[in-house]
C-alpha atoms as a printed R data frame, in Angstrom:
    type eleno elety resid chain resno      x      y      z
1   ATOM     1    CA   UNK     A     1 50.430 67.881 43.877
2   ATOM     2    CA   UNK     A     2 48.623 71.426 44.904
3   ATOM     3    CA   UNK     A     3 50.791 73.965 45.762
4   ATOM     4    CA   UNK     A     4 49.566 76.505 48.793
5   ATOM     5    CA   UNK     A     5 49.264 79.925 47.747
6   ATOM     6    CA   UNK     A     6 52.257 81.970 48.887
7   ATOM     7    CA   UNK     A     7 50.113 84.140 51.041
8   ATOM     8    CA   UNK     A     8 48.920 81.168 53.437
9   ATOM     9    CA   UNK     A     9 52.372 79.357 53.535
10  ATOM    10    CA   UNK     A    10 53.452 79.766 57.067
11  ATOM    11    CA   UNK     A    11 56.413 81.988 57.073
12  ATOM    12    CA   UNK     A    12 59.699 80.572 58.619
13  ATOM    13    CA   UNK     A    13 60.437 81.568 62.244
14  ATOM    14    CA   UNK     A    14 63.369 83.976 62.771
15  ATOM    15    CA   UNK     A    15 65.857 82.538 64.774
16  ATOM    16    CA   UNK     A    16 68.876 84.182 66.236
17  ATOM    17    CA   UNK     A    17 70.023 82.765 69.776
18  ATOM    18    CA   UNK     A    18 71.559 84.688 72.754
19  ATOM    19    CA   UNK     A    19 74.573 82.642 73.452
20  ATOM    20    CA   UNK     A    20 77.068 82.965 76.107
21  ATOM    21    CA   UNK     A    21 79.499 85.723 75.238
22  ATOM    22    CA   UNK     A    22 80.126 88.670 72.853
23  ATOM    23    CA   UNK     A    23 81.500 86.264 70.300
24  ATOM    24    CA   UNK     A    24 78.103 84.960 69.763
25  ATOM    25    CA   UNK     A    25 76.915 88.163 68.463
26  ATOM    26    CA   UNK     A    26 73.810 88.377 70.674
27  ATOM    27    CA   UNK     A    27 74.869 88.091 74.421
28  ATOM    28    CA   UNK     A    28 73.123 88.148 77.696
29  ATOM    29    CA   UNK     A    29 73.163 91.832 78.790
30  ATOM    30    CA   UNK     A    30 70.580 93.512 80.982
31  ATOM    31    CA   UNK     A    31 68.375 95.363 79.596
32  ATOM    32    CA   UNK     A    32 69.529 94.909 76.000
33  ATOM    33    CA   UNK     A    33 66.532 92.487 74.757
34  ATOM    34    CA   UNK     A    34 62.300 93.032 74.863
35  ATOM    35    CA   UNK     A    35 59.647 90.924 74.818
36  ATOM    36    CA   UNK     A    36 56.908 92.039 72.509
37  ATOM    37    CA   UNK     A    37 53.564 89.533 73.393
38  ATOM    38    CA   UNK     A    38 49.894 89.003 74.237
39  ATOM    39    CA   UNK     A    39 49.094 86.460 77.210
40  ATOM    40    CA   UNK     A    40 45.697 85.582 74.747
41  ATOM    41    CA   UNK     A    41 48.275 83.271 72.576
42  ATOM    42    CA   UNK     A    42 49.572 80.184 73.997
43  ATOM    43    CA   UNK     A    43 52.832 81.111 72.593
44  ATOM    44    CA   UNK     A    44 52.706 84.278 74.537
45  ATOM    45    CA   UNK     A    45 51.227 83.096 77.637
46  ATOM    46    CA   UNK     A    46 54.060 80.311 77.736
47  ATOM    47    CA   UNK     A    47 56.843 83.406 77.462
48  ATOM    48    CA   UNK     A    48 55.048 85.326 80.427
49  ATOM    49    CA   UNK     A    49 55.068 82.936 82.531
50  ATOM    50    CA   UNK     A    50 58.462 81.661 82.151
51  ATOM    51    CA   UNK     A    51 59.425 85.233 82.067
52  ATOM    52    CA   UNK     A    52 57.954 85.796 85.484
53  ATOM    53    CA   UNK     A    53 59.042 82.813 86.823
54  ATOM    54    CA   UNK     A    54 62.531 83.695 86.129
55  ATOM    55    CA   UNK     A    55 61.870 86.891 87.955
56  ATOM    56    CA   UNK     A    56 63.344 89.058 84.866
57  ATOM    57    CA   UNK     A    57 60.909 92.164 85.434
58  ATOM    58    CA   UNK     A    58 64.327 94.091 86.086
59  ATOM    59    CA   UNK     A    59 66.760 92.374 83.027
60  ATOM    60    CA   UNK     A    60 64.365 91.915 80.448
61  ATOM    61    CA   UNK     A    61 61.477 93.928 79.686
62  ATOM    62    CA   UNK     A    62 58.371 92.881 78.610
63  ATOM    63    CA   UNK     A    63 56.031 95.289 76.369
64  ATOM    64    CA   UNK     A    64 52.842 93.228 76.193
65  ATOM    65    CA   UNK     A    65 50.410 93.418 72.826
66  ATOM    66    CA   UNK     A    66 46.591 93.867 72.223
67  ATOM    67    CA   UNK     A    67 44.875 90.081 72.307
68  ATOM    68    CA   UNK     A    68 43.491 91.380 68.691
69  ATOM    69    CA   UNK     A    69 46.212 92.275 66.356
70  ATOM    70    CA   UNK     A    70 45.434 95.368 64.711
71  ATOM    71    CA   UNK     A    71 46.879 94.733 60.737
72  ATOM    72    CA   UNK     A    72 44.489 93.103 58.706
73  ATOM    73    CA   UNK     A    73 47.007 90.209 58.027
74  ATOM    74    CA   UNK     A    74 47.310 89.327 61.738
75  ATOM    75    CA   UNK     A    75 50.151 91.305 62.100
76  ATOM    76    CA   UNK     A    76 50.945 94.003 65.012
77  ATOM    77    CA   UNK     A    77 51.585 97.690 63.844
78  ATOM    78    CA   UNK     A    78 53.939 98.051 66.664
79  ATOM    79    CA   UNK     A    79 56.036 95.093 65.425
80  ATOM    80    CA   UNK     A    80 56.204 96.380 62.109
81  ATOM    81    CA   UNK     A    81 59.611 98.161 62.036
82  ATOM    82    CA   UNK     A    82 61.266 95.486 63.852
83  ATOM    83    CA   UNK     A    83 60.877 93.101 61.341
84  ATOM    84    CA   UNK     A    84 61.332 95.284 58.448
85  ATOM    85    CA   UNK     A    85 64.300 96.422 60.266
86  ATOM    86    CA   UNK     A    86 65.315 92.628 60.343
87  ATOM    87    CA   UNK     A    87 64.616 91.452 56.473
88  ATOM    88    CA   UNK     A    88 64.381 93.299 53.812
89  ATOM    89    CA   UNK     A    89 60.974 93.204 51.911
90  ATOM    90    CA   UNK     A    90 59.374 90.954 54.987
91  ATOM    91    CA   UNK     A    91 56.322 89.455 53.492
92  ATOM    92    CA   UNK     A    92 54.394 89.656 57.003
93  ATOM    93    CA   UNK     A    93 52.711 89.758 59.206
94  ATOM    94    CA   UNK     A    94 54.348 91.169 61.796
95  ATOM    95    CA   UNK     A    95 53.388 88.414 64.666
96  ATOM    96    CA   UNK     A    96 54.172 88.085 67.856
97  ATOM    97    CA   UNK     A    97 56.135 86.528 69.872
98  ATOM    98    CA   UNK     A    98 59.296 88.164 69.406
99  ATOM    99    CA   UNK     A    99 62.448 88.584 71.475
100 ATOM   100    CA   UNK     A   100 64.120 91.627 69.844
101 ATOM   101    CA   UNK     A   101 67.307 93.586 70.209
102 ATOM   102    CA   UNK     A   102 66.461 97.020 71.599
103 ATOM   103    CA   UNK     A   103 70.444 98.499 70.384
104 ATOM   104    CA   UNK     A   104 69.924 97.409 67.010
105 ATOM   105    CA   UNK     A   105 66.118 97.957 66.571
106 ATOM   106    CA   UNK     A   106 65.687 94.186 65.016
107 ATOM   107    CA   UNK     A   107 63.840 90.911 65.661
108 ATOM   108    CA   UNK     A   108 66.667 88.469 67.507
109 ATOM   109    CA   UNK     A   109 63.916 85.422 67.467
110 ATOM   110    CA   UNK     A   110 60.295 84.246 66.468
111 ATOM   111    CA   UNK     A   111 61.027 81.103 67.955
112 ATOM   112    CA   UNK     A   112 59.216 80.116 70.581
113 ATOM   113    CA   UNK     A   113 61.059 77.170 71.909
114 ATOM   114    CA   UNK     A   114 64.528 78.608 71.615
115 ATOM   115    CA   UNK     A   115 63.681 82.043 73.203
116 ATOM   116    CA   UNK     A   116 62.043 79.612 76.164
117 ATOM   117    CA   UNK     A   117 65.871 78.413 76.427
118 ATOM   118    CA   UNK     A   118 67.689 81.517 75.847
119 ATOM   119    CA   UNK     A   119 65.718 82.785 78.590
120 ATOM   120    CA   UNK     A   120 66.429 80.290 80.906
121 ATOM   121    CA   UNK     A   121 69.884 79.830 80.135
122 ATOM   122    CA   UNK     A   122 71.418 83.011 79.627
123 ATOM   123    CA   UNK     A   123 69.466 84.993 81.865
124 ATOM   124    CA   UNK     A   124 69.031 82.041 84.946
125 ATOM   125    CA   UNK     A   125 71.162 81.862 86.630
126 ATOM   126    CA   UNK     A   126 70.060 81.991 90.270
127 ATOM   127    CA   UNK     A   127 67.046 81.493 89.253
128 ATOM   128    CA   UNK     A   128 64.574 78.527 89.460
129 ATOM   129    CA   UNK     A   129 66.032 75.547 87.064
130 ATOM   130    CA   UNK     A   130 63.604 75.301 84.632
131 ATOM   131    CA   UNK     A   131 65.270 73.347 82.519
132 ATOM   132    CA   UNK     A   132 67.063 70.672 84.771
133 ATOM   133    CA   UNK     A   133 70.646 69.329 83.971
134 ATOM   134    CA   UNK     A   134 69.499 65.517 82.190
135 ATOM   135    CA   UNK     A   135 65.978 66.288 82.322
136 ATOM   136    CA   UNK     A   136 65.788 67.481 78.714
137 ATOM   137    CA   UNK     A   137 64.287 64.203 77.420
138 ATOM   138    CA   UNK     A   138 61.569 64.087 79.622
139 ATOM   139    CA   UNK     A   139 60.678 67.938 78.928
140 ATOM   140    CA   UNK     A   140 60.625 67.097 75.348
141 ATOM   141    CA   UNK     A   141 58.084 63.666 75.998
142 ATOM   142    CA   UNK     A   142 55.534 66.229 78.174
143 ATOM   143    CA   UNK     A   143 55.817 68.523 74.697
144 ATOM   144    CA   UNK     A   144 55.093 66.028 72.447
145 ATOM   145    CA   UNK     A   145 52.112 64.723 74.547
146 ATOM   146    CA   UNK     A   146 50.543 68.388 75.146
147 ATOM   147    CA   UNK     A   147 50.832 68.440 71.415
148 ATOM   148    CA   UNK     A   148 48.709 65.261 71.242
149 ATOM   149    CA   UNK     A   149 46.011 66.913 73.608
150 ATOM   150    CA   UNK     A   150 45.548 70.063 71.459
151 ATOM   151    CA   UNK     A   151 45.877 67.799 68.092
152 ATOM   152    CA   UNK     A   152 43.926 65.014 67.488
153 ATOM   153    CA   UNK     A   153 45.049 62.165 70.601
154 ATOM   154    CA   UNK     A   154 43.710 63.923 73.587
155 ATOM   155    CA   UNK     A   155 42.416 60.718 75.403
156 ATOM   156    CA   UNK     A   156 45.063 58.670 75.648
157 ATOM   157    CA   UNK     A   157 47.181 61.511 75.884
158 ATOM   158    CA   UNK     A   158 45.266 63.310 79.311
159 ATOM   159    CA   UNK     A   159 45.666 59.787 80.872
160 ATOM   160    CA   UNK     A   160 49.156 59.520 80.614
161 ATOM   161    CA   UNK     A   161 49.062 62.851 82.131
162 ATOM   162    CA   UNK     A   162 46.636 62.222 84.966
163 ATOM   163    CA   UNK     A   163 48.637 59.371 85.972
164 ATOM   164    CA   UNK     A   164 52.004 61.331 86.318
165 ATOM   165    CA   UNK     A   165 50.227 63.926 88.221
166 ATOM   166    CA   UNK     A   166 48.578 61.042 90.667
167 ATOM   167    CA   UNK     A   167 52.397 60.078 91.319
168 ATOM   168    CA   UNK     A   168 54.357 63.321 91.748
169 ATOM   169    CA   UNK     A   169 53.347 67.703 92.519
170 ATOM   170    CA   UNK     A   170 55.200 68.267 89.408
171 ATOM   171    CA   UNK     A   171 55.952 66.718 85.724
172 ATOM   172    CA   UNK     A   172 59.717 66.556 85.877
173 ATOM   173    CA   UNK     A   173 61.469 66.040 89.787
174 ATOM   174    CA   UNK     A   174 60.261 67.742 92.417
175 ATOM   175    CA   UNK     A   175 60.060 71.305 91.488
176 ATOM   176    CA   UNK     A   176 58.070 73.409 88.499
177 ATOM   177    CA   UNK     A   177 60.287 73.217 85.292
178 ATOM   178    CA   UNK     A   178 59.361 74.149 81.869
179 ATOM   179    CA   UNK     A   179 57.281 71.068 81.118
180 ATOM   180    CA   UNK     A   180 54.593 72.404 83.849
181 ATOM   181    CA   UNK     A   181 54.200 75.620 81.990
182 ATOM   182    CA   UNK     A   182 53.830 73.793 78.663
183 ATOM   183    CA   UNK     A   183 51.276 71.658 80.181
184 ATOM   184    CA   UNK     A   184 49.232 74.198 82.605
185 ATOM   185    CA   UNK     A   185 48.927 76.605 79.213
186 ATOM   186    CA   UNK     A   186 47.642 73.858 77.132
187 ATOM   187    CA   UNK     A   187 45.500 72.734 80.087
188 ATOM   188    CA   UNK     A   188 44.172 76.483 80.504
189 ATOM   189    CA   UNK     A   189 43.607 76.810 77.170
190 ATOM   190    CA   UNK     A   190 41.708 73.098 77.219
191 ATOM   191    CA   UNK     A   191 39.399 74.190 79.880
192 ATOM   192    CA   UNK     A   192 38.910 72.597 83.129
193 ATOM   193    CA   UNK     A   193 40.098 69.219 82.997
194 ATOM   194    CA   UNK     A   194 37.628 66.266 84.445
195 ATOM   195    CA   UNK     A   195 40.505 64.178 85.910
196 ATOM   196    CA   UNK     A   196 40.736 64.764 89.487
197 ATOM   197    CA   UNK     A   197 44.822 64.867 89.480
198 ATOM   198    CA   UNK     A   198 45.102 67.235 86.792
199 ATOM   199    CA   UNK     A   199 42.081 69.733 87.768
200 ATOM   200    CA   UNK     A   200 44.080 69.887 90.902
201 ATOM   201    CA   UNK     A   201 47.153 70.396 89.272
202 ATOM   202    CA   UNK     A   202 45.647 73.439 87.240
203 ATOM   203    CA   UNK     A   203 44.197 74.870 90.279
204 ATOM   204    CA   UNK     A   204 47.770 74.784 92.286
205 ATOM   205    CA   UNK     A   205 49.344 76.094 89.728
206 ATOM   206    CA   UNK     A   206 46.631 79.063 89.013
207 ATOM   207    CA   UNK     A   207 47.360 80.215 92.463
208 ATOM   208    CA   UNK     A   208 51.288 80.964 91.641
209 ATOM   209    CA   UNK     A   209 51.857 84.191 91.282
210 ATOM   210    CA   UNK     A   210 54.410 83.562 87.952
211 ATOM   211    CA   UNK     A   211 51.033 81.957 86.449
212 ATOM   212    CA   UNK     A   212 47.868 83.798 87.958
213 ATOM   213    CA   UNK     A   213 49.285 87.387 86.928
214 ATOM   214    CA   UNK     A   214 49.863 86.658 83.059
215 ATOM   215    CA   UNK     A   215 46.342 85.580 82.876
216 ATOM   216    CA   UNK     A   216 45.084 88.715 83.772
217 ATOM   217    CA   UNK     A   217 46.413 90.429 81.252
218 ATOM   218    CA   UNK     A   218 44.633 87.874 78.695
């Protein structure tokens, strides 16, 4: 069996959580955490949105990154003595997304899908529910078939889609939650769909402001 050189392994996310109290070791405080992303990566453009969404302009700031990284290993010089701040000897690149800790100078999370959370849940409340009490599940099925559209099953995949959308505004209930953000940026980053229900869908959504501003900065 071939073994990928070390250099083109993927490097495992960092993944620290902001839990609900001090105990935890990183709690929700205003102010205390940054956002360090570009709106040209999906990843990115899925934290800006749900960022503005959330309305957390004034709780968490956001310092946004060049679409081009400027390290020849696709790293970001800015992001550079976060994570060497956060692992000793960090093989790199420095990549964004990252939620980090502005009092201790070091990465809390590379992890997209937990940061999506943390974000949500520690910093929410009275704030839109993106992720609904019991609606987990279905979240989780839009994922899994958004991942089919960028990865090989788009077809069958966009169908299923289309014929949510020709049932119901939105993917989960009756308001946006976090499976319309996973499935407008992988729409976005598609292209126009051809099925009626979901080239409307894209085109409501666009209009938002939580959606319309992130793209500009792409």
């Amino acid at each position: 069996m071939s073994v990928a050189p070390l250099a083109t392994r993927p490097l495992p996310p960092l993944r620290g959580r902001i839990g609900p109290d001090a105990r935890s070791g990183h709690y929700a405080v205003p102010r205390r955490y940054r956002l360090y992303l570009s709106t040209a990566c999906p990843d990115g453009l899925r934290l800006a949105v749900t960022h503005a969404l959330l309305g957390l302009d004034a709780v968490l700031p956001v310092t946004h990154l060049p679409a081009v990284p400027d390290l020849p290993d696709g790293g970001h010089s800015r992001l550079l003595p976060l994570y060497e701040a956060s692992a000793h000897h960090h093989p790199g690149p420095a990549a964004a997304p990252v939620l980090a800790d502005d009092w201790s100078g070091r990465v809390v999370s590379t992890h997209v899908q937990d940061i999506l959370r943390d974000l949500a849940r520690s910093f929410g409340a009275g704030r839109p529910s993106l992720y609904p009490c019991g609606a987990e599940a279905e979240i989780e099925a839009v994922r899994r078939l958004c991942a089919r559209v960028r990865h090989g099953e788009p077809e069958a995949a966009l169908e299923e889609l289309e014929e949510r959308l020709g049932r119901s505004e939105y993917l989960v209930g009756s308001h946006i939650t976090a499976a319309d953000v996973e499935l407008w940026v992988t729409l976005v980053q598609l292209g126009t769909p051809e099925r009626p229900a979901l080239a409307a869908y894209v085109r409501r959504l666009s209009a938002h402001p939580a959606f319309s501003r992130p793209l500009d900065r792409g």
